[in-house]
Amino acid sequence: MVEAFGTENVTSDVALSGASTHAWTIDALVKSEQADIAVSVVGPTPASISSTYVKLDDIRRLEDAPRTVAALARRETFKADQITILNRTARLIDLSATIAEFRRLAA
């Protein structure tokens, strides 16, 4: 992400309150001219899927919410139903995506 957006535009481990006012820790907050992007890394375990879903769903319900992105650790290890669940609350990207793919998140 830093390569795609620059060190000055990417902050790691950010506390961000959702619509519920609960403060969530997200893995990265990306600032771009087009949009702010809240990124949470997710693995294929049920606990990771559910916690990422709840966190990003709460954040996306904010007025002027950042875009929500679930960064998948090894997409090929996720089941189809897990992808469907995460797609309901976030754009999905594989952690091994190219710089161009990461930049498209802001488009």
mmCIF file of C-alpha atoms in Angstrom, residues 1 26 28 36-42 48-61 65-72 75 78 81-94 105:
data_model
loop_
_atom_site.group_PDB
_atom_site.id
_atom_site.type_symbol
_atom_site.label_atom_id
_atom_site.label_comp_id
_atom_site.label_asym_id
_atom_site.label_seq_id
_atom_site.Cartn_x
_atom_site.Cartn_y
_atom_site.Cartn_z
ATOM 1 C CA MET A 1 0.000 0.000 0.000
ATOM 2 C CA ILE A 26 -7.960 -1.046 11.298
ATOM 3 C CA ALA A 28 -4.360 0.824 7.452
ATOM 4 C CA ASP A 36 -10.137 7.657 2.196
ATOM 5 C CA ILE A 37 -9.831 3.883 2.439
ATOM 6 C CA ALA A 38 -10.109 1.794 5.625
ATOM 7 C CA VAL A 39 -8.274 -1.512 5.195
ATOM 8 C CA SER A 40 -8.544 -4.591 7.349
ATOM 9 C CA VAL A 41 -6.479 -7.712 6.691
ATOM 10 C CA VAL A 42 -8.537 -10.892 6.976
ATOM 11 C CA SER A 48 -11.337 -13.407 11.324
ATOM 12 C CA ILE A 49 -14.220 -13.317 8.842
ATOM 13 C CA SER A 50 -16.818 -12.365 11.450
ATOM 14 C CA SER A 51 -14.730 -9.742 13.236
ATOM 15 C CA THR A 52 -13.721 -8.122 9.937
ATOM 16 C CA TYR A 53 -17.317 -8.095 8.743
ATOM 17 C CA VAL A 54 -18.625 -6.439 11.919
ATOM 18 C CA LYS A 55 -15.816 -3.882 12.004
ATOM 19 C CA LEU A 56 -16.068 -2.825 8.374
ATOM 20 C CA ASP A 57 -19.867 -2.836 8.379
ATOM 21 C CA ASP A 58 -19.909 -0.468 11.359
ATOM 22 C CA ILE A 59 -17.341 1.822 9.715
ATOM 23 C CA ARG A 60 -19.129 1.937 6.359
ATOM 24 C CA ARG A 61 -22.324 3.131 8.080
ATOM 25 C CA ALA A 65 -17.518 6.903 5.562
ATOM 26 C CA PRO A 66 -14.194 5.844 4.112
ATOM 27 C CA ARG A 67 -14.279 3.081 1.551
ATOM 28 C CA THR A 68 -13.953 -0.255 3.286
ATOM 29 C CA VAL A 69 -11.543 -2.861 1.975
ATOM 30 C CA ALA A 70 -10.892 -6.389 3.180
ATOM 31 C CA ALA A 71 -7.366 -7.432 2.230
ATOM 32 C CA LEU A 72 -7.401 -11.196 1.858
ATOM 33 C CA ARG A 75 -7.455 -15.505 -1.449
ATOM 34 C CA PHE A 78 -11.125 -18.651 1.269
ATOM 35 C CA ASP A 81 -19.387 -18.351 1.198
ATOM 36 C CA GLN A 82 -16.662 -16.435 3.057
ATOM 37 C CA ILE A 83 -16.042 -14.276 -0.019
ATOM 38 C CA THR A 84 -19.787 -13.640 -0.325
ATOM 39 C CA ILE A 85 -20.031 -12.516 3.306
ATOM 40 C CA LEU A 86 -17.054 -10.152 3.071
ATOM 41 C CA ASN A 87 -18.276 -8.735 -0.250
ATOM 42 C CA ARG A 88 -21.386 -7.475 1.527
ATOM 43 C CA THR A 89 -19.413 -4.950 3.534
ATOM 44 C CA ALA A 90 -16.178 -4.256 1.669
ATOM 45 C CA ARG A 91 -14.296 -4.290 -1.578
ATOM 46 C CA LEU A 92 -11.937 -7.251 -1.642
ATOM 47 C CA ILE A 93 -8.309 -7.341 -2.671
ATOM 48 C CA ASP A 94 -5.625 -9.971 -2.308
ATOM 49 C CA LEU A 105 -9.220 0.974 -4.781
#
